[in-house]
Every structure is written in structure tokens, then in C-alpha cells.
Amino acid sequence: MSSVDYVTSDAPKRLSRGEAKARTRELLLEAAASTFARKGFHGASVEAIAEAAGFSIGALYANFAGKEQLFLELLSSRASGQVLAAAEILHDDDVTAGDPADALGRFLVDLADKDTDFSLLQAEFWLYAARNPGVRDTLAERMREPRELLARLVEERRGEPEAPVPPSTVATVVLALFQGLVRQRRIDQGSVPPELFGQALRWLFAGLDEETRQRRDQS
Amino acid sequence: MSSVDYVTSDAPKRLSRGEAKARTRELLLEAAASTFARKGFHGASVEAIAEAAGFSIGALYANFAGKEQLFLELLSSRASGQVLAAAEILHDDDVTAGDPADALGRFLVDLADKDTDFSLLQAEFWLYAARNPGVRDTLAERMREPRELLARLVEERRGEPEAPVPPSTVATVVLALFQGLVRQRRIDQGSVPPELFGQALRWLFAGLDEETRQRRDQS
DNA sequence: GTCTATAAAGCGATAGAC
DNA sequence: GTCTATCGCTTTATAGAC
């Protein structure tokens, strides 16, 4: 801009060499997420990724060992995003002031409808993990902690301490239900109305409560 | 057909020209299903598919317009397999003699654990459809009928005629739940025990019954 | 109808200039 | 640290022999 402060190393706009490289890395990761989502792992070329980030192929190879490592880095850092988003909404008391099931349902429909790359990338991650035992175990390990987080929050909200299955198993069912509904909605919007997410969750919890009561009365 | 009959057009072993070509087509489709499942749409080469079928690339192009048409033919003919399998098991009175939920759950876990290509190909179909609007609408259309079939069978089994949502919507939730559980089980077997399929289905139906009763009592 | 051989294009990855 | 140019390999699809 001006001639006076144009060197100013501590100005917020000017980036140091390390910062510049970190920013390039981040832009490449962002572009990779979008490109992998739209074209798939094999369908996305490193040229397309670099181009989407506004860099050349050389810049990509200066920051990542190759296409596979770039993909795996994405998988490790973003695969549990859906679970964390769900946990976040359950944790927010203001949003879940009404029915937590409705709030969670509405939030996830919004997320899935708005960020269309999300579920595509998620499916790409799943396929890659299902085909590569090593990555599969890594993904399983990485999903464990956020699932436990969701389990604790669901447990809190339900307030029933003696369910017939462990809390993490309930969380598994909730996640499976949501992932399945999001995927079906993507193919046929009309067959999966937005309210269905909260509705199905209420059915699930009502049935779980009933079984919990029955087991308590038996003993 | 022949002058004497020594070509025996109705003998089981000798294949007519048309039959031979039909057999080649079928073998190629089978090999394509397996290869697409293991490598993905872009990852699977036509050479690998032809080789898996025991033919050359030329034979493949003599039977299909190309890789994409081969994939789309598979998608049209096999995408609704999961729904039909579920419907079939619900229709079989002998198998569902006990709890239909348990029977359905056990059957689908067996199917998913045994035919490992099934869910991979299903995911590959979903991704392709989600990325191509034309194919997406085709898939949505093709899923409608089997879903209605499942809906009718679930309705029969439940015997509750006045659910708060249409029967096809209940079928949608059931399918979403199963697909989600199958996928999670594929990544982390330990987190999705086989009994969970039937258990979750029972919770769902119990909650649905409860809401049905409440609505009836209100009016 | 199926084969082999090959054309034309695209890919991941590397080398060297700046 | 990023760019341009290019290598070597694989891909889809076609042509011609049989």
C-alpha cells in the first residue's frame, strides 16, 4: 500500500515466510476437500486441486508428500466433523430450549442441505477406509472419542441413567439414523422431510424409555 | 431351426450365438460389480473389469458402449437390492416366526458381513447419483417402488393402521437406520453388535406405537 | 463375437528456473 | 516457496486380424 509501512513485519496483513506457507497449506486443504467431494479420490487430479486453491502442482508437492497423504490428512482432521457438530448443538442450551430432538434434527438438516460437500466427502472417507484396513482402524479410533462425547450429552439430555445398552451404543444408533437420513434425502428430498429427523429421534428415545421402564419393573 | 436337430437348440450345454453373448454380458456385469466395489468407479479400469470376467477389453466394448454405460446398467439393475432383500425377509413367515425386528436385523447383518462388496457398491452408486442430477433422479425413481413394497410389509407386520406419518416414511426411517448401522459396522465392528439392528428397530416401533396411541386418545 | 495392438489423452510425480 | 516444463506410466477407446 503506502511507502512508509510497506515492510512492517508485524503488520497484520504481511505474512512471515512460515505464515505464508501455513496459509498455502490451509488453502490447499480447503481446495482438496471441495475437489475430492465433487470428483472423488481417484476422479480428482492433483492439478485440479492445485488449480482450485490458486496454486500450481509444484506448490502442492512442496506442502504434501502426494495426493494420498493430502487425502489422509483431510480424513484425519475432518472425518469426525458430523459427530462434533451434533455434539455441539446438543451442548448449546439456548438452541435446544425446546425439544432437543427437534433442535438436533433441524440443525443437521440445515447443515446437510447447505454444505453439500460435507456428505460427499464423508462418503469418500468411508469408502477409502472400508477398502484400506489400516485407514479403517485409524478412522474407527478417531470416531471413538467424539462418539463418547455425543453419548455423554445424549445421556444428560435423556436423564435416564439405566438404559438397557451402554450410552455409546445409543449414540451409535443416533449417528447411523442421521447419516442414513441425510444420504436418502440427498437422493430424494421429497421422501425425507426435515421434521423426520427429530421425529425419528423422538420415537427412538420413547421406545428406549419404555424398554428401560420395563426392565426396571421386572427386577 | 436345424435340419435334423443335431445342433439341438434346446440342449442345456450348447449355447446359441445369442446365448453365448448374453452369458458374456452377464459375466462382465458380475465382474464389473466386484471391481467397481473394490476399486471405485474411477479407480476401476475397463482392463481390470474385462480381466476379472476372463475376457479382453474388446469383448467389453462389444457388449457395452463404455465404462459409464456399464456402471449405469449395474446401478439401474442392482441399486434397490438392499430394499428388496429386506422386503423378502419380512415376507417370509417362517423366518419371522419370532420377532420380525430380530429376524430382519439378523438377516441384514448376515448379508452385510458376508457380501462385503454389497455396501461398497451401494456407496459407489450413491456417490455417482449424488454427483449427477440425471442419475440422481433415476435412482430416486427406482427406489420408490421397492420402498413402497417395504412400507406395505412393515404396515402389515405392525398392524397399526393409523400411524402419525405415511407408511412409506416409516420405511424410509427403517432403511436409513439399517444403512447407517451397516456402514458404521464396516468401520468398527465392535461398536455395532448384531443384535443392535433388531433392538433399534424395536425401539423405533415402540416409540411409533406410543405416539400413535397418544394421537388416538387425544381425538 | 472376441482377440491383439495401438492411438490419443490424462495421470501422478519430479527437475530445474527464479 | 512457488512456478513451468516434462517424464513415464496408465487410462479409455478404437482398428483390424481371425
Short mmCIF file of C-alpha atoms (C1' of nucleotides) in Angstrom, two decimals:
data_model
loop_
_atom_site.label_atom_id
_atom_site.label_comp_id
_atom_site.label_asym_id
_atom_site.label_seq_id
_atom_site.Cartn_x
_atom_site.Cartn_y
_atom_site.Cartn_z
CA MET A 1 0.00 0.00 0.00
CA SER A 2 1.91 3.08 1.21
CA SER A 3 5.66 3.52 1.01
CA VAL A 4 6.10 4.10 4.74
CA ASP A 5 4.85 0.89 6.33
CA TYR A 6 5.25 -1.48 3.48
CA VAL A 7 7.89 -3.58 5.18
CA THR A 8 6.31 -3.65 8.67
CA SER A 9 6.86 -7.28 9.54
CA ASP A 10 4.39 -7.17 12.42
CA ALA A 11 1.54 -5.62 10.49
CA PRO A 12 -1.46 -7.95 10.43
CA LYS A 13 -1.57 -8.19 6.62
CA ARG A 14 2.07 -9.01 5.94
CA LEU A 15 2.81 -12.68 6.49
CA SER A 16 6.13 -14.15 7.55
CA ARG A 17 7.58 -16.94 5.43
CA GLY A 18 6.28 -19.60 7.81
CA GLU A 19 2.87 -18.00 7.97
CA ALA A 20 2.70 -17.77 4.20
CA LYS A 21 3.45 -21.45 3.84
CA ALA A 22 0.93 -22.37 6.50
CA ARG A 23 -1.68 -20.33 4.66
CA THR A 24 -0.84 -22.07 1.38
CA ARG A 25 -1.23 -25.41 3.12
CA GLU A 26 -4.60 -24.42 4.50
CA LEU A 27 -5.83 -23.17 1.13
CA LEU A 28 -4.69 -26.40 -0.49
CA LEU A 29 -6.51 -28.46 2.15
CA GLU A 30 -9.67 -26.45 1.62
CA ALA A 31 -9.46 -26.86 -2.16
CA ALA A 32 -8.72 -30.56 -1.73
CA ALA A 33 -11.83 -31.02 0.43
CA SER A 34 -14.01 -29.40 -2.21
CA THR A 35 -12.40 -31.21 -5.16
CA PHE A 36 -12.38 -34.64 -3.52
CA ALA A 37 -16.03 -34.12 -2.61
CA ARG A 38 -17.04 -33.20 -6.17
CA LYS A 39 -14.86 -35.68 -8.09
CA GLY A 40 -13.94 -38.41 -5.65
CA PHE A 41 -10.47 -39.62 -4.65
CA HIS A 42 -9.46 -41.12 -7.98
CA GLY A 43 -11.51 -38.66 -10.00
CA ALA A 44 -9.82 -35.61 -8.51
CA SER A 45 -6.45 -34.81 -10.10
CA VAL A 46 -3.72 -33.03 -8.20
CA GLU A 47 -3.78 -30.45 -10.98
CA ALA A 48 -7.47 -29.74 -10.33
CA ILE A 49 -6.82 -29.42 -6.60
CA ALA A 50 -3.87 -27.06 -7.00
CA GLU A 51 -5.81 -25.00 -9.53
CA ALA A 52 -8.82 -24.73 -7.21
CA ALA A 53 -6.51 -23.42 -4.49
CA GLY A 54 -4.95 -20.90 -6.86
CA PHE A 55 -1.55 -22.57 -6.87
CA SER A 56 0.48 -24.79 -9.15
CA ILE A 57 1.19 -28.50 -8.89
CA GLY A 58 4.65 -27.72 -7.58
CA ALA A 59 3.23 -25.84 -4.61
CA LEU A 60 1.13 -28.84 -3.72
CA TYR A 61 4.12 -31.18 -3.73
CA ALA A 62 6.12 -28.67 -1.68
CA ASN A 63 3.48 -28.94 1.06
CA PHE A 64 2.34 -32.55 0.86
CA ALA A 65 4.05 -35.83 0.06
CA GLY A 66 1.43 -36.57 -2.58
CA LYS A 67 -2.24 -36.99 -3.33
CA GLU A 68 -2.78 -39.83 -0.88
CA GLN A 69 -1.17 -38.09 2.08
CA LEU A 70 -3.23 -34.99 1.34
CA PHE A 71 -6.40 -37.07 1.37
CA LEU A 72 -5.45 -38.91 4.57
CA GLU A 73 -4.66 -35.62 6.30
CA LEU A 74 -8.15 -34.42 5.41
CA LEU A 75 -9.66 -37.66 6.65
CA SER A 76 -7.89 -37.47 9.98
CA SER A 77 -8.77 -33.85 10.58
CA ARG A 78 -12.36 -33.69 9.32
CA ALA A 79 -13.91 -37.15 9.42
CA SER A 80 -15.45 -36.66 12.83
CA GLY A 81 -16.94 -33.30 11.90
CA GLN A 82 -20.52 -34.55 11.80
CA VAL A 83 -20.36 -36.06 15.26
CA LEU A 84 -18.77 -32.95 16.70
CA ALA A 85 -21.40 -30.74 15.07
CA ALA A 86 -24.15 -32.87 16.59
CA ALA A 87 -22.47 -32.78 19.99
CA GLU A 88 -22.07 -29.03 19.75
CA ILE A 89 -25.76 -28.42 19.10
CA LEU A 90 -26.74 -30.69 21.99
CA HIS A 91 -24.39 -28.78 24.26
CA ASP A 92 -25.92 -25.42 23.42
CA ASP A 93 -28.73 -24.84 25.92
CA ASP A 94 -30.18 -21.86 24.07
CA VAL A 95 -30.74 -23.72 20.85
CA THR A 96 -32.18 -26.84 22.46
CA ALA A 97 -34.53 -24.83 24.70
CA GLY A 98 -37.49 -26.66 23.15
CA ASP A 99 -37.21 -30.29 22.22
CA PRO A 100 -33.55 -31.33 21.87
CA ALA A 101 -34.56 -33.87 19.24
CA ASP A 102 -36.17 -31.20 17.08
CA ALA A 103 -33.24 -28.83 17.53
CA LEU A 104 -30.72 -31.51 16.63
CA GLY A 105 -32.80 -32.58 13.64
CA ARG A 106 -33.27 -29.07 12.29
CA PHE A 107 -29.60 -28.24 12.76
CA LEU A 108 -28.38 -31.28 10.89
CA VAL A 109 -30.82 -30.87 8.01
CA ASP A 110 -29.64 -27.28 7.62
CA LEU A 111 -26.02 -28.42 7.71
CA ALA A 112 -26.58 -31.20 5.18
CA ASP A 113 -28.64 -29.06 2.82
CA LYS A 114 -26.28 -26.09 2.97
CA ASP A 115 -22.84 -27.71 2.95
CA THR A 116 -23.43 -30.13 0.11
CA ASP A 117 -19.78 -31.19 0.02
CA PHE A 118 -19.99 -32.46 3.57
CA SER A 119 -21.81 -35.73 2.98
CA LEU A 120 -19.97 -36.38 -0.29
CA LEU A 121 -16.59 -36.09 1.42
CA GLN A 122 -17.87 -38.18 4.31
CA ALA A 123 -18.86 -40.95 1.87
CA GLU A 124 -15.46 -40.69 0.17
CA PHE A 125 -13.77 -41.11 3.56
CA TRP A 126 -15.92 -44.12 4.38
CA LEU A 127 -15.17 -45.84 1.08
CA TYR A 128 -11.45 -45.26 1.38
CA ALA A 129 -11.43 -46.55 4.97
CA ALA A 130 -13.59 -49.56 4.13
CA ARG A 131 -11.10 -50.51 1.40
CA ASN A 132 -7.91 -49.97 3.41
CA PRO A 133 -7.68 -51.88 6.70
CA GLY A 134 -5.05 -49.54 8.12
CA VAL A 135 -7.08 -46.43 7.45
CA ARG A 136 -10.21 -48.22 8.60
CA ASP A 137 -8.72 -48.78 12.04
CA THR A 138 -7.46 -45.21 12.19
CA LEU A 139 -10.94 -43.91 11.38
CA ALA A 140 -12.56 -46.22 13.93
CA GLU A 141 -10.14 -44.94 16.55
CA ARG A 142 -10.75 -41.32 15.65
CA MET A 143 -14.53 -41.72 15.81
CA ARG A 144 -14.45 -43.24 19.28
CA GLU A 145 -13.83 -40.06 21.24
CA PRO A 146 -16.42 -37.82 19.56
CA ARG A 147 -18.95 -40.64 19.80
CA GLU A 148 -18.34 -40.86 23.53
CA LEU A 149 -18.82 -37.12 23.73
CA LEU A 150 -22.15 -37.40 21.94
CA ALA A 151 -23.07 -40.34 24.18
CA ARG A 152 -22.50 -38.31 27.34
CA LEU A 153 -24.53 -35.40 26.03
CA VAL A 154 -27.41 -37.63 24.94
CA GLU A 155 -27.30 -39.30 28.35
CA GLU A 156 -27.51 -35.93 30.09
CA ARG A 157 -30.43 -34.82 27.99
CA ARG A 158 -32.40 -38.01 28.44
CA GLY A 159 -31.72 -38.15 32.16
CA GLU A 160 -32.35 -41.92 32.28
CA PRO A 161 -29.28 -43.48 33.86
CA GLU A 162 -30.21 -47.13 33.41
CA ALA A 163 -30.71 -47.76 29.70
CA PRO A 164 -30.56 -51.42 28.57
CA VAL A 165 -27.49 -50.68 26.42
CA PRO A 166 -24.36 -48.57 27.02
CA PRO A 167 -24.71 -44.84 26.24
CA SER A 168 -22.17 -45.09 23.41
CA THR A 169 -24.39 -47.67 21.71
CA VAL A 170 -27.30 -45.25 21.80
CA ALA A 171 -25.02 -42.65 20.24
CA THR A 172 -24.13 -45.15 17.52
CA VAL A 173 -27.80 -45.63 16.66
CA VAL A 174 -28.42 -41.88 16.59
CA LEU A 175 -25.47 -41.33 14.27
CA ALA A 176 -26.48 -44.20 11.99
CA LEU A 177 -30.01 -42.85 11.75
CA PHE A 178 -28.85 -39.35 10.87
CA GLN A 179 -26.28 -40.46 8.33
CA GLY A 180 -28.84 -42.71 6.67
CA LEU A 181 -31.48 -39.99 6.51
CA VAL A 182 -29.04 -37.40 5.17
CA ARG A 183 -28.00 -39.79 2.41
CA GLN A 184 -31.53 -40.66 1.41
CA ARG A 185 -32.52 -37.00 1.44
CA ARG A 186 -29.68 -36.25 -0.93
CA ILE A 187 -31.13 -38.66 -3.49
CA ASP A 188 -34.82 -37.88 -2.97
CA GLN A 189 -35.58 -34.73 -0.98
CA GLY A 190 -39.31 -35.34 -1.04
CA SER A 191 -39.01 -38.71 0.68
CA VAL A 192 -37.20 -37.29 3.74
CA PRO A 193 -38.97 -34.22 5.18
CA PRO A 194 -36.85 -32.09 7.55
CA GLU A 195 -39.08 -32.85 10.55
CA LEU A 196 -38.42 -36.57 10.14
CA PHE A 197 -35.00 -36.29 11.79
CA GLY A 198 -36.43 -35.02 15.09
CA GLN A 199 -39.47 -37.26 14.80
CA ALA A 200 -37.46 -40.45 14.34
CA LEU A 201 -35.22 -39.44 17.23
CA ARG A 202 -38.24 -38.99 19.49
CA TRP A 203 -39.59 -42.43 18.51
CA LEU A 204 -36.21 -43.93 19.26
CA PHE A 205 -35.94 -42.34 22.69
CA ALA A 206 -39.56 -43.09 23.58
CA GLY A 207 -39.02 -46.76 22.75
CA LEU A 208 -35.76 -46.76 24.68
CA ASP A 209 -37.50 -45.20 27.70
CA GLU A 210 -40.24 -47.80 27.54
CA GLU A 211 -37.78 -50.68 27.48
CA THR A 212 -35.84 -49.07 30.32
CA ARG A 213 -39.03 -48.86 32.39
CA GLN A 214 -39.99 -52.44 31.64
CA ARG A 215 -36.59 -53.74 32.73
CA ARG A 216 -36.75 -51.70 35.92
CA ASP A 217 -40.21 -53.03 36.78
CA GLN A 218 -39.12 -56.60 36.17
CA SER A 219 -36.38 -56.51 38.79
CA MET B 1 -34.05 -74.35 -36.51
CA SER B 2 -31.66 -77.08 -37.74
CA SER B 3 -32.29 -79.62 -40.49
CA VAL B 4 -32.21 -82.72 -38.33
CA ASP B 5 -31.82 -81.34 -34.84
CA TYR B 6 -28.18 -82.26 -34.37
CA VAL B 7 -27.50 -78.72 -33.31
CA THR B 8 -30.08 -79.32 -30.58
CA SER B 9 -31.06 -75.78 -29.88
CA ASP B 10 -32.72 -76.86 -26.64
CA ALA B 11 -29.79 -78.81 -25.21
CA PRO B 12 -28.68 -77.25 -21.93
CA LYS B 13 -24.92 -77.20 -22.56
CA ARG B 14 -24.60 -75.92 -26.12
CA LEU B 15 -25.20 -72.21 -26.29
CA SER B 16 -26.54 -70.42 -29.33
CA ARG B 17 -24.73 -67.35 -30.52
CA GLY B 18 -27.21 -65.09 -28.78
CA GLU B 19 -26.99 -67.10 -25.58
CA ALA B 20 -23.22 -67.01 -25.62
CA LYS B 21 -23.22 -63.26 -25.96
CA ALA B 22 -25.81 -62.92 -23.21
CA ARG B 23 -23.62 -65.05 -20.98
CA THR B 24 -20.58 -62.89 -21.74
CA ARG B 25 -22.63 -59.81 -20.88
CA GLU B 26 -23.70 -61.34 -17.58
CA LEU B 27 -20.14 -62.35 -16.67
CA LEU B 28 -18.92 -58.87 -17.50
CA LEU B 29 -21.64 -57.32 -15.33
CA GLU B 30 -20.72 -59.61 -12.44
CA ALA B 31 -17.03 -58.75 -12.79
CA ALA B 32 -17.87 -55.06 -13.05
CA ALA B 33 -19.88 -55.21 -9.81
CA SER B 34 -16.96 -56.77 -7.97
CA THR B 35 -14.32 -54.48 -9.48
CA PHE B 36 -16.31 -51.25 -9.02
CA ALA B 37 -16.93 -52.29 -5.43
CA ARG B 38 -13.24 -52.92 -4.70
CA LYS B 39 -11.73 -50.02 -6.64
CA GLY B 40 -14.49 -47.47 -7.13
CA PHE B 41 -15.82 -46.02 -10.37
CA HIS B 42 -12.73 -44.05 -11.36
CA GLY B 43 -10.33 -46.48 -9.73
CA ALA B 44 -11.60 -49.46 -11.69
CA SER B 45 -10.15 -49.70 -15.19
CA VAL B 46 -12.01 -51.38 -18.03
CA GLU B 47 -8.99 -53.64 -18.40
CA ALA B 48 -9.33 -54.83 -14.80
CA ILE B 49 -13.06 -55.47 -15.30
CA ALA B 50 -12.58 -57.40 -18.53
CA GLU B 51 -9.74 -59.39 -16.97
CA ALA B 52 -11.83 -60.26 -13.90
CA ALA B 53 -14.54 -61.57 -16.24
CA GLY B 54 -12.00 -63.63 -18.18
CA PHE B 55 -12.35 -61.59 -21.36
CA SER B 56 -10.45 -58.90 -23.20
CA ILE B 57 -11.14 -55.19 -23.47
CA GLY B 58 -12.55 -55.75 -26.93
CA ALA B 59 -15.23 -58.08 -25.60
CA LEU B 60 -16.29 -55.43 -23.14
CA TYR B 61 -16.68 -52.78 -25.83
CA ALA B 62 -18.59 -55.26 -27.99
CA ASN B 63 -21.19 -55.60 -25.22
CA PHE B 64 -21.29 -52.12 -23.68
CA ALA B 65 -20.91 -48.62 -25.03
CA GLY B 66 -18.22 -47.92 -22.45
CA LYS B 67 -17.34 -47.82 -18.78
CA GLU B 68 -20.04 -45.37 -17.83
CA GLN B 69 -22.88 -47.24 -19.51
CA LEU B 70 -21.71 -50.45 -17.85
CA PHE B 71 -21.78 -48.75 -14.46
CA LEU B 72 -25.19 -47.20 -15.05
CA GLU B 73 -26.63 -50.54 -16.13
CA LEU B 74 -25.41 -52.01 -12.86
CA LEU B 75 -26.89 -49.12 -10.93
CA SER B 76 -30.29 -49.49 -12.54
CA SER B 77 -30.45 -53.23 -12.05
CA ARG B 78 -28.95 -53.64 -8.58
CA ALA B 79 -29.34 -50.41 -6.63
CA SER B 80 -32.56 -51.46 -4.96
CA GLY B 81 -31.20 -54.84 -3.91
CA GLN B 82 -30.98 -53.98 -0.22
CA VAL B 83 -34.59 -52.86 -0.03
CA LEU B 84 -35.80 -55.92 -1.87
CA ALA B 85 -33.78 -58.21 0.40
CA ALA B 86 -35.34 -56.57 3.45
CA ALA B 87 -38.80 -56.87 1.93
CA GLU B 88 -38.19 -60.52 1.11
CA ILE B 89 -37.26 -61.43 4.65
CA LEU B 90 -40.31 -59.61 6.03
CA HIS B 91 -42.50 -61.51 3.60
CA ASP B 92 -41.21 -64.91 4.69
CA ASP B 93 -43.43 -66.04 7.56
CA ASP B 94 -41.19 -68.94 8.56
CA VAL B 95 -38.15 -66.79 9.18
CA THR B 96 -40.02 -64.07 11.03
CA ALA B 97 -41.84 -66.54 13.26
CA GLY B 98 -40.31 -64.91 16.31
CA ASP B 99 -39.81 -61.16 16.44
CA PRO B 100 -39.82 -59.70 12.90
CA ALA B 101 -37.41 -56.99 14.06
CA ASP B 102 -34.90 -59.57 15.24
CA ALA B 103 -35.27 -61.64 12.09
CA LEU B 104 -34.82 -58.63 9.84
CA GLY B 105 -31.85 -57.45 11.86
CA ARG B 106 -30.11 -60.82 11.85
CA PHE B 107 -30.72 -61.29 8.15
CA LEU B 108 -29.26 -57.94 7.18
CA VAL B 109 -26.20 -58.30 9.40
CA ASP B 110 -25.51 -61.66 7.79
CA LEU B 111 -25.97 -60.15 4.36
CA ALA B 112 -23.70 -57.20 5.07
CA ASP B 113 -20.99 -59.28 6.76
CA LYS B 114 -20.99 -61.96 4.08
CA ASP B 115 -21.37 -59.99 0.87
CA THR B 116 -18.78 -57.33 1.59
CA ASP B 117 -19.00 -55.89 -1.91
CA PHE B 118 -22.64 -55.04 -1.40
CA SER B 119 -22.30 -51.94 0.75
CA LEU B 120 -19.23 -50.74 -1.15
CA LEU B 121 -21.10 -50.84 -4.45
CA GLN B 122 -24.11 -49.24 -2.79
CA ALA B 123 -21.93 -46.34 -1.61
CA GLU B 124 -20.41 -46.04 -5.07
CA PHE B 125 -23.92 -45.83 -6.57
CA TRP B 126 -24.92 -43.18 -4.06
CA LEU B 127 -21.88 -41.03 -4.77
CA TYR B 128 -22.36 -41.23 -8.51
CA ALA B 129 -26.04 -40.36 -8.22
CA ALA B 130 -25.41 -37.52 -5.78
CA ARG B 131 -22.95 -36.00 -8.27
CA ASN B 132 -25.08 -36.43 -11.42
CA PRO B 133 -28.57 -34.90 -11.27
CA GLY B 134 -29.90 -37.08 -14.07
CA VAL B 135 -28.75 -40.30 -12.44
CA ARG B 136 -29.91 -39.00 -9.07
CA ASP B 137 -33.48 -38.67 -10.33
CA THR B 138 -33.32 -42.10 -11.95
CA LEU B 139 -32.16 -43.66 -8.70
CA ALA B 140 -34.83 -41.84 -6.70
CA GLU B 141 -37.44 -43.13 -9.11
CA ARG B 142 -36.13 -46.68 -8.96
CA MET B 143 -36.10 -46.71 -5.16
CA ARG B 144 -39.71 -45.60 -4.90
CA GLU B 145 -41.37 -48.89 -5.75
CA PRO B 146 -39.28 -51.19 -3.51
CA ARG B 147 -39.70 -48.70 -0.68
CA GLU B 148 -43.46 -48.84 -1.07
CA LEU B 149 -43.22 -52.61 -1.00
CA LEU B 150 -41.27 -52.49 2.24
CA ALA B 151 -43.74 -49.94 3.60
CA ARG B 152 -46.71 -52.24 2.97
CA LEU B 153 -44.96 -55.19 4.60
CA VAL B 154 -43.95 -53.16 7.65
CA GLU B 155 -47.52 -51.88 7.90
CA GLU B 156 -48.87 -55.42 7.83
CA ARG B 157 -46.48 -56.59 10.49
CA ARG B 158 -47.14 -53.70 12.82
CA GLY B 159 -50.88 -53.92 12.36
CA GLU B 160 -51.35 -50.29 13.43
CA PRO B 161 -53.27 -48.60 10.66
CA GLU B 162 -53.16 -45.03 11.98
CA ALA B 163 -49.50 -44.03 12.33
CA PRO B 164 -48.80 -40.27 12.52
CA VAL B 165 -46.81 -40.45 9.27
CA PRO B 166 -47.36 -42.27 5.96
CA PRO B 167 -46.15 -45.90 5.84
CA SER B 168 -43.54 -45.05 3.21
CA THR B 169 -42.00 -42.55 5.62
CA VAL B 170 -41.65 -45.26 8.24
CA ALA B 171 -39.96 -47.41 5.60
CA THR B 172 -37.59 -44.54 4.86
CA VAL B 173 -36.56 -44.35 8.53
CA VAL B 174 -36.05 -48.12 8.70
CA LEU B 175 -33.86 -48.08 5.60
CA ALA B 176 -31.85 -45.10 6.82
CA LEU B 177 -31.25 -46.78 10.16
CA PHE B 178 -30.07 -50.02 8.56
CA GLN B 179 -27.84 -48.36 6.01
CA GLY B 180 -26.27 -46.23 8.71
CA LEU B 181 -25.66 -49.18 11.02
CA VAL B 182 -24.21 -51.33 8.24
CA ARG B 183 -21.78 -48.54 7.35
CA GLN B 184 -20.66 -47.96 10.91
CA ARG B 185 -20.26 -51.68 11.47
CA ARG B 186 -17.99 -51.84 8.45
CA ILE B 187 -15.62 -49.33 10.04
CA ASP B 188 -15.83 -50.56 13.63
CA GLN B 189 -17.43 -53.97 14.13
CA GLY B 190 -17.21 -53.78 17.90
CA SER B 191 -19.26 -50.61 18.08
CA VAL B 192 -22.25 -52.15 16.27
CA PRO B 193 -23.26 -55.53 17.73
CA PRO B 194 -25.52 -57.66 15.51
CA GLU B 195 -28.43 -57.51 17.95
CA LEU B 196 -28.46 -53.73 17.70
CA PHE B 197 -30.29 -53.82 14.36
CA GLY B 198 -33.33 -55.58 15.82
CA GLN B 199 -33.09 -53.67 19.07
CA ALA B 200 -33.10 -50.25 17.41
CA LEU B 201 -36.00 -51.33 15.22
CA ARG B 202 -37.99 -52.37 18.29
CA TRP B 203 -37.31 -49.00 19.96
CA LEU B 204 -38.41 -47.23 16.81
CA PHE B 205 -41.66 -49.16 16.53
CA ALA B 206 -42.40 -48.91 20.26
CA GLY B 207 -42.00 -45.14 20.09
CA LEU B 208 -44.12 -45.01 16.97
CA ASP B 209 -46.83 -47.08 18.66
CA GLU B 210 -46.79 -44.79 21.66
CA GLU B 211 -47.18 -41.67 19.57
CA THR B 212 -49.95 -43.38 17.59
CA ARG B 213 -51.79 -44.18 20.82
CA GLN B 214 -51.38 -40.64 22.16
CA ARG B 215 -52.81 -39.13 18.99
CA ARG B 216 -55.73 -41.53 19.04
CA ASP B 217 -56.54 -40.72 22.69
CA GLN B 218 -56.38 -37.02 22.01
CA SER B 219 -59.14 -37.10 19.41
"C1'" DG C 1 -18.07 -62.08 -31.25
"C1'" DT C 2 -13.73 -61.85 -29.36
"C1'" DC C 3 -8.90 -61.09 -29.80
"C1'" DT C 4 -4.35 -58.12 -30.05
"C1'" DA C 5 -2.25 -53.81 -30.95
"C1'" DT C 6 -2.28 -49.14 -30.72
"C1'" DA C 7 -3.74 -44.35 -30.78
"C1'" DA C 8 -4.76 -40.22 -28.05
"C1'" DA C 9 -5.32 -38.22 -23.73
"C1'" DG C 10 -4.73 -37.78 -18.77
"C1'" DC C 11 -2.49 -39.03 -14.74
"C1'" DG C 12 0.98 -38.54 -10.55
"C1'" DA C 13 5.25 -37.08 -9.64
"C1'" DT C 14 9.93 -34.81 -10.45
"C1'" DA C 15 13.60 -31.32 -12.08
"C1'" DG C 16 15.28 -27.01 -12.64
"C1'" DA C 17 14.48 -21.95 -13.14
"C1'" DC C 18 13.52 -17.98 -10.36
"C1'" DG D 1 8.45 -21.47 -1.63
"C1'" DT D 2 6.35 -21.49 -5.89
"C1'" DC D 3 6.22 -21.93 -10.97
"C1'" DT D 4 6.84 -24.11 -15.62
"C1'" DA D 5 8.05 -27.97 -18.28
"C1'" DT D 6 8.34 -32.66 -18.81
"C1'" DC D 7 8.99 -37.69 -17.86
"C1'" DG D 8 7.00 -42.15 -17.55
"C1'" DC D 9 3.08 -44.57 -16.88
"C1'" DT D 10 -1.91 -45.69 -17.13
"C1'" DT D 11 -6.16 -44.75 -18.93
"C1'" DT D 12 -10.32 -45.07 -22.36
"C1'" DA D 13 -11.50 -46.15 -26.67
"C1'" DT D 14 -10.77 -47.74 -31.47
"C1'" DA D 15 -8.96 -50.61 -35.67
"C1'" DG D 16 -8.07 -54.58 -37.89
"C1'" DA D 17 -6.97 -59.64 -37.64
"C1'" DC D 18 -9.29 -64.03 -37.05
#
